[in-house]
């Protein structure tokens, strides 16, 4: 049995810088959520949200003048389509093949082929008309840094919303997958077409643009120290740079989404093991 969600999230984490994949974009994580990653499933477990009334009580304890209601999330303009491919997936010119049903591909909003090499799993994420939805920059995170209840937890400062999304996880065989986003014949104005019927092909459209296939997760930078015994810990400098990507904590996975035995205690190279555990423990246990 393939743990497809776990493998996909791990591949996305390896491929992107500071972004996490959401296997179910139609159930997005809300901006401002905080919590931790489940090490078995790799899903994000939400413990609360910085915009909740309960969290304002914690904020009042460190800054009674700062109200989260004054800093609602902001929505950036529409960006170009995002195409994220992991190692082993290659973009190619669109060619639906001779056996494809007659479709009006000339009107496609997006169309492309993706070749997947054999022997390993690879993934492709397509995000149509993405918009970044985020907490105000350089205004909120610097205040939240002072809240001790967030120590060791992740906060979700931003997510990508979109009109349409497509996820594909390959099956370790050589294959070429064609994908196109076409005008819909009924209902919503867009629909996906593909030559693949794989169980690991997931696609969706959202006319309201609420679907979210990507999000960021940040932790406090645990490097602030007192200069002398008895001195208070200094506040971070203005801005968001004292929040980092951190380490989600799960072990490297094999091609089917299970813990990779090559990284177990007896097999992992000593230098790699020491470095990985220092990085993870410094962010997860601080």
Coordinates of C-alpha atoms in Angstrom, one line a residue:
X1 CA 0.0 0.0 0.0
X2 CA 1.4 3.4 -1.0
X3 CA 1.2 6.2 1.5
X4 CA 0.6 8.7 -1.3
X5 CA -0.1 11.8 0.8
X6 CA 3.0 11.3 3.0
X7 CA 5.2 10.8 -0.1
X8 CA 3.7 13.8 -1.9
X9 CA 4.2 16.2 1.1
X10 CA 7.7 14.9 1.6
X11 CA 8.6 15.5 -2.1
X12 CA 7.1 19.0 -2.0
X13 CA 9.1 19.8 1.1
X14 CA 12.3 18.7 -0.7
X15 CA 11.4 20.6 -3.9
X16 CA 10.2 23.9 -2.7
X17 CA 11.9 26.6 -0.5
X18 CA 9.8 27.3 2.6
X19 CA 6.5 25.9 1.2
X20 CA 4.5 22.9 2.3
X21 CA 2.1 20.9 0.0
X22 CA -1.6 20.3 0.9
X23 CA -2.8 17.0 -0.4
X24 CA -6.4 18.2 0.0
X25 CA -6.5 21.8 -1.3
X26 CA -10.3 22.0 -0.9
X27 CA -9.7 21.8 2.9
X28 CA -7.2 24.6 3.4
X29 CA -5.4 25.6 6.6
X30 CA -6.4 29.1 7.7
X31 CA -3.9 31.9 7.8
X32 CA -2.8 32.5 11.3
X33 CA -3.2 28.9 12.5
X34 CA -0.5 27.5 14.8
X35 CA 0.3 23.9 15.8
X36 CA 2.6 21.1 14.8
X37 CA 3.2 18.5 12.1
X38 CA 2.1 14.9 12.8
X39 CA 5.2 12.9 12.3
X40 CA 3.3 9.8 11.1
X41 CA 1.0 11.4 8.5
X42 CA 3.0 14.7 7.9
X43 CA -0.3 16.6 8.1
X44 CA -0.4 19.9 10.0
X45 CA -2.3 19.6 13.3
X46 CA -4.0 23.0 14.2
X47 CA -4.0 23.9 17.9
X48 CA -5.4 27.4 17.5
X49 CA -5.3 30.6 15.5
X50 CA -3.8 34.0 16.2
X51 CA -7.1 35.7 15.2
X52 CA -9.1 33.7 17.8
X53 CA -10.4 35.6 20.8
X54 CA -8.6 33.1 23.1
X55 CA -5.3 34.0 21.6
X56 CA -5.8 37.7 22.1
X57 CA -5.6 37.0 25.9
X58 CA -2.1 35.6 25.4
X59 CA -1.2 38.7 23.3
X60 CA -2.5 41.1 25.9
X61 CA -0.1 39.6 28.5
X62 CA 2.9 40.8 26.4
X63 CA 1.5 43.8 24.6
X64 CA -1.9 45.2 25.8
X65 CA -2.1 47.7 22.9
X66 CA -1.7 45.3 20.0
X67 CA -5.0 43.9 18.7
X68 CA -5.0 41.3 16.0
X69 CA -8.4 42.6 14.7
X70 CA -6.4 45.7 13.5
X71 CA -4.2 43.5 11.3
X72 CA -6.4 41.2 9.2
X73 CA -4.8 39.0 6.5
X74 CA -4.0 40.6 3.2
X75 CA -4.6 39.2 -0.3
X76 CA -1.9 39.9 -2.9
X77 CA -2.6 40.3 -6.7
X78 CA -2.9 37.3 -9.0
X79 CA 0.4 35.8 -9.9
X80 CA 1.5 33.7 -13.0
X81 CA 0.6 30.0 -12.9
X82 CA 2.9 28.0 -10.7
X83 CA 4.4 24.7 -11.9
X84 CA 6.3 22.8 -9.3
X85 CA 8.1 19.5 -10.4
X86 CA 10.2 17.3 -8.2
X87 CA 13.3 15.4 -9.3
X88 CA 12.4 12.9 -11.9
X89 CA 9.6 14.9 -13.6
X90 CA 10.3 16.9 -16.8
X91 CA 8.1 19.5 -18.5
X92 CA 7.5 18.9 -22.2
X93 CA 5.4 20.6 -25.0
X94 CA 1.7 19.6 -24.9
X95 CA 0.7 16.6 -26.9
X96 CA -2.5 14.9 -26.0
X97 CA -1.8 11.9 -28.2
X98 CA -3.7 10.4 -31.2
X99 CA -6.2 8.6 -29.0
X100 CA -7.3 11.7 -27.1
X101 CA -11.0 12.6 -27.5
X102 CA -11.7 15.7 -29.5
X103 CA -11.3 18.7 -27.2
X104 CA -10.9 22.4 -27.9
X105 CA -7.3 22.6 -26.7
X106 CA -6.8 25.9 -28.4
X107 CA -8.9 27.5 -25.7
X108 CA -7.0 25.9 -22.9
X109 CA -5.9 28.2 -20.0
X110 CA -3.1 25.8 -19.4
X111 CA -1.7 22.7 -21.2
X112 CA 1.5 20.8 -20.8
X113 CA 3.0 17.3 -20.8
X114 CA 5.1 15.9 -18.0
X115 CA 7.5 13.0 -18.4
X116 CA 8.2 10.9 -15.3
X117 CA 11.4 8.7 -15.2
X118 CA 11.1 5.1 -14.0
X119 CA 12.4 3.7 -10.7
X120 CA 11.3 6.4 -8.4
X121 CA 8.3 8.5 -7.6
X122 CA 8.0 12.1 -8.7
X123 CA 5.3 14.7 -8.4
X124 CA 3.9 17.7 -10.2
X125 CA 1.8 20.5 -8.8
X126 CA 0.0 23.1 -11.0
X127 CA -1.5 26.1 -9.4
X128 CA -3.7 28.3 -11.7
X129 CA -3.9 32.0 -10.9
X130 CA -2.4 31.8 -7.4
X131 CA -2.8 34.6 -4.9
X132 CA -0.8 34.9 -1.7
X133 CA -3.0 35.4 1.4
X134 CA -0.9 36.4 4.4
X135 CA -0.6 38.2 7.7
X136 CA 0.7 41.8 7.3
X137 CA 4.4 41.8 6.7
X138 CA 6.8 43.3 9.3
X139 CA 3.9 44.1 11.7
X140 CA 2.5 40.9 13.3
X141 CA 5.3 38.3 13.6
X142 CA 7.7 40.5 15.5
X143 CA 5.0 41.0 18.2
X144 CA 4.1 37.3 18.3
X145 CA 7.8 36.4 18.9
X146 CA 7.4 37.4 22.5
X147 CA 4.6 35.0 23.2
X148 CA 6.1 32.0 25.1
X149 CA 3.1 29.7 24.3
X150 CA 4.3 29.6 20.6
X151 CA 7.7 28.2 21.5
X152 CA 8.3 25.0 19.6
X153 CA 5.2 25.4 17.5
X154 CA 4.7 26.3 13.8
X155 CA 2.6 29.3 12.7
X156 CA 1.0 29.6 9.2
X157 CA 1.7 33.2 8.1
X158 CA 0.6 32.7 4.5
X159 CA -1.2 30.3 2.1
X160 CA -1.6 30.3 -1.7
X161 CA -5.2 30.5 -2.9
X162 CA -6.1 29.6 -6.5
X163 CA -8.8 29.1 -9.1
X164 CA -7.7 25.6 -10.1
X165 CA -5.1 23.1 -9.0
X166 CA -3.7 19.7 -10.2
X167 CA -1.6 17.2 -8.3
X168 CA 0.1 14.1 -9.7
X169 CA 2.3 11.5 -8.0
X170 CA 3.9 9.1 -10.4
X171 CA 3.9 5.3 -10.1
X172 CA 7.6 4.6 -10.5
X173 CA 7.2 3.7 -14.2
X174 CA 8.2 5.7 -17.2
X175 CA 5.1 7.6 -18.3
X176 CA 4.1 10.9 -19.9
X177 CA 1.1 12.6 -18.5
X178 CA -0.8 15.3 -20.4
X179 CA -2.8 17.9 -18.5
X180 CA -5.0 20.8 -19.8
X181 CA -7.3 23.3 -18.2
X182 CA -10.3 23.8 -20.5
X183 CA -13.5 25.9 -20.6
X184 CA -16.2 23.9 -18.9
X185 CA -19.2 22.6 -20.8
X186 CA -21.5 23.0 -17.8
X187 CA -21.4 24.8 -14.5
X188 CA -18.1 26.5 -13.5
X189 CA -16.1 28.0 -16.3
X190 CA -13.1 25.7 -16.0
X191 CA -12.5 22.0 -15.9
X192 CA -9.4 19.7 -16.0
X193 CA -8.6 17.2 -18.8
X194 CA -5.9 14.6 -18.6
X195 CA -4.9 11.4 -20.4
X196 CA -4.3 9.7 -17.0
X197 CA -6.8 7.9 -14.8
X198 CA -4.3 7.2 -12.0
X199 CA -5.6 7.2 -8.4
X200 CA -2.7 9.6 -7.6
X201 CA -4.1 12.3 -10.0
X202 CA -6.0 14.9 -7.9
X203 CA -7.5 18.0 -9.6
X204 CA -10.0 20.6 -8.7
X205 CA -11.5 24.1 -9.6
X206 CA -12.9 26.7 -7.3
X207 CA -14.7 29.7 -8.8
X208 CA -14.3 31.6 -5.5
X209 CA -10.6 30.9 -5.3
X210 CA -10.6 29.4 -1.8
X211 CA -8.7 26.2 -2.6
X212 CA -5.2 26.3 -1.1
X213 CA -2.6 23.7 -2.4
X214 CA 0.4 25.4 -0.7
X215 CA 1.2 27.1 2.6
X216 CA 4.2 28.4 4.6
X217 CA 5.0 27.3 8.2
X218 CA 7.4 29.3 10.4
X219 CA 9.0 28.7 13.8
X220 CA 10.8 31.1 16.1
X221 CA 14.5 31.4 15.5
X222 CA 15.9 30.0 18.8
X223 CA 19.2 31.9 18.8
X224 CA 18.4 34.9 21.0
X225 CA 20.4 34.8 24.2
X226 CA 21.0 37.0 27.2
X227 CA 24.2 39.0 27.1
X228 CA 24.7 38.6 30.9
X229 CA 23.1 36.6 33.6
X230 CA 19.9 38.3 34.8
X231 CA 19.4 40.4 31.7
X232 CA 16.1 40.0 29.9
X233 CA 16.0 38.3 26.5
X234 CA 16.2 41.2 23.9
X235 CA 13.3 41.7 21.5
X236 CA 13.9 40.7 17.9
X237 CA 14.8 43.4 15.5
X238 CA 12.0 44.9 13.5
X239 CA 10.6 42.6 10.8
X240 CA 9.9 38.9 10.3
X241 CA 13.4 37.6 10.0
X242 CA 13.4 36.0 13.5
X243 CA 10.9 33.4 12.2
X244 CA 12.4 30.6 10.1
X245 CA 11.2 27.6 8.2
X246 CA 12.3 25.2 10.9
X247 CA 12.3 21.4 10.7
X248 CA 8.9 19.5 10.5
X249 CA 10.6 16.6 12.2
X250 CA 9.5 13.5 10.2
X251 CA 12.1 11.0 9.1
X252 CA 13.1 10.7 5.4
X253 CA 10.6 8.4 3.5
X254 CA 11.1 5.8 0.8
X255 CA 9.4 5.7 -2.6
X256 CA 6.1 4.4 -1.1
X257 CA 5.9 6.9 1.8
X258 CA 7.2 4.8 4.6
X259 CA 10.2 5.6 6.8
X260 CA 13.3 4.9 4.8
X261 CA 15.4 2.2 6.6
X262 CA 18.6 3.6 5.1
X263 CA 18.2 6.5 7.5
X264 CA 17.7 4.4 10.6
X265 CA 20.2 4.5 13.5
X266 CA 22.5 1.8 12.1
X267 CA 22.5 3.1 8.5
X268 CA 22.4 6.9 8.5
X269 CA 25.8 8.5 8.0
X270 CA 27.0 9.9 11.4
X271 CA 27.6 13.4 10.0
X272 CA 24.2 13.5 8.4
X273 CA 22.5 12.2 11.5
X274 CA 24.2 14.7 13.8
X275 CA 23.4 17.6 11.6
X276 CA 19.7 16.7 11.0
X277 CA 19.1 16.1 14.7
X278 CA 20.7 19.4 15.7
X279 CA 18.6 21.3 13.3
X280 CA 15.3 19.6 14.3
X281 CA 15.9 19.6 18.0
X282 CA 16.9 23.3 18.0
X283 CA 13.5 24.3 16.5
X284 CA 11.1 21.6 17.8
X285 CA 12.2 21.5 21.5
X286 CA 13.0 25.1 22.1

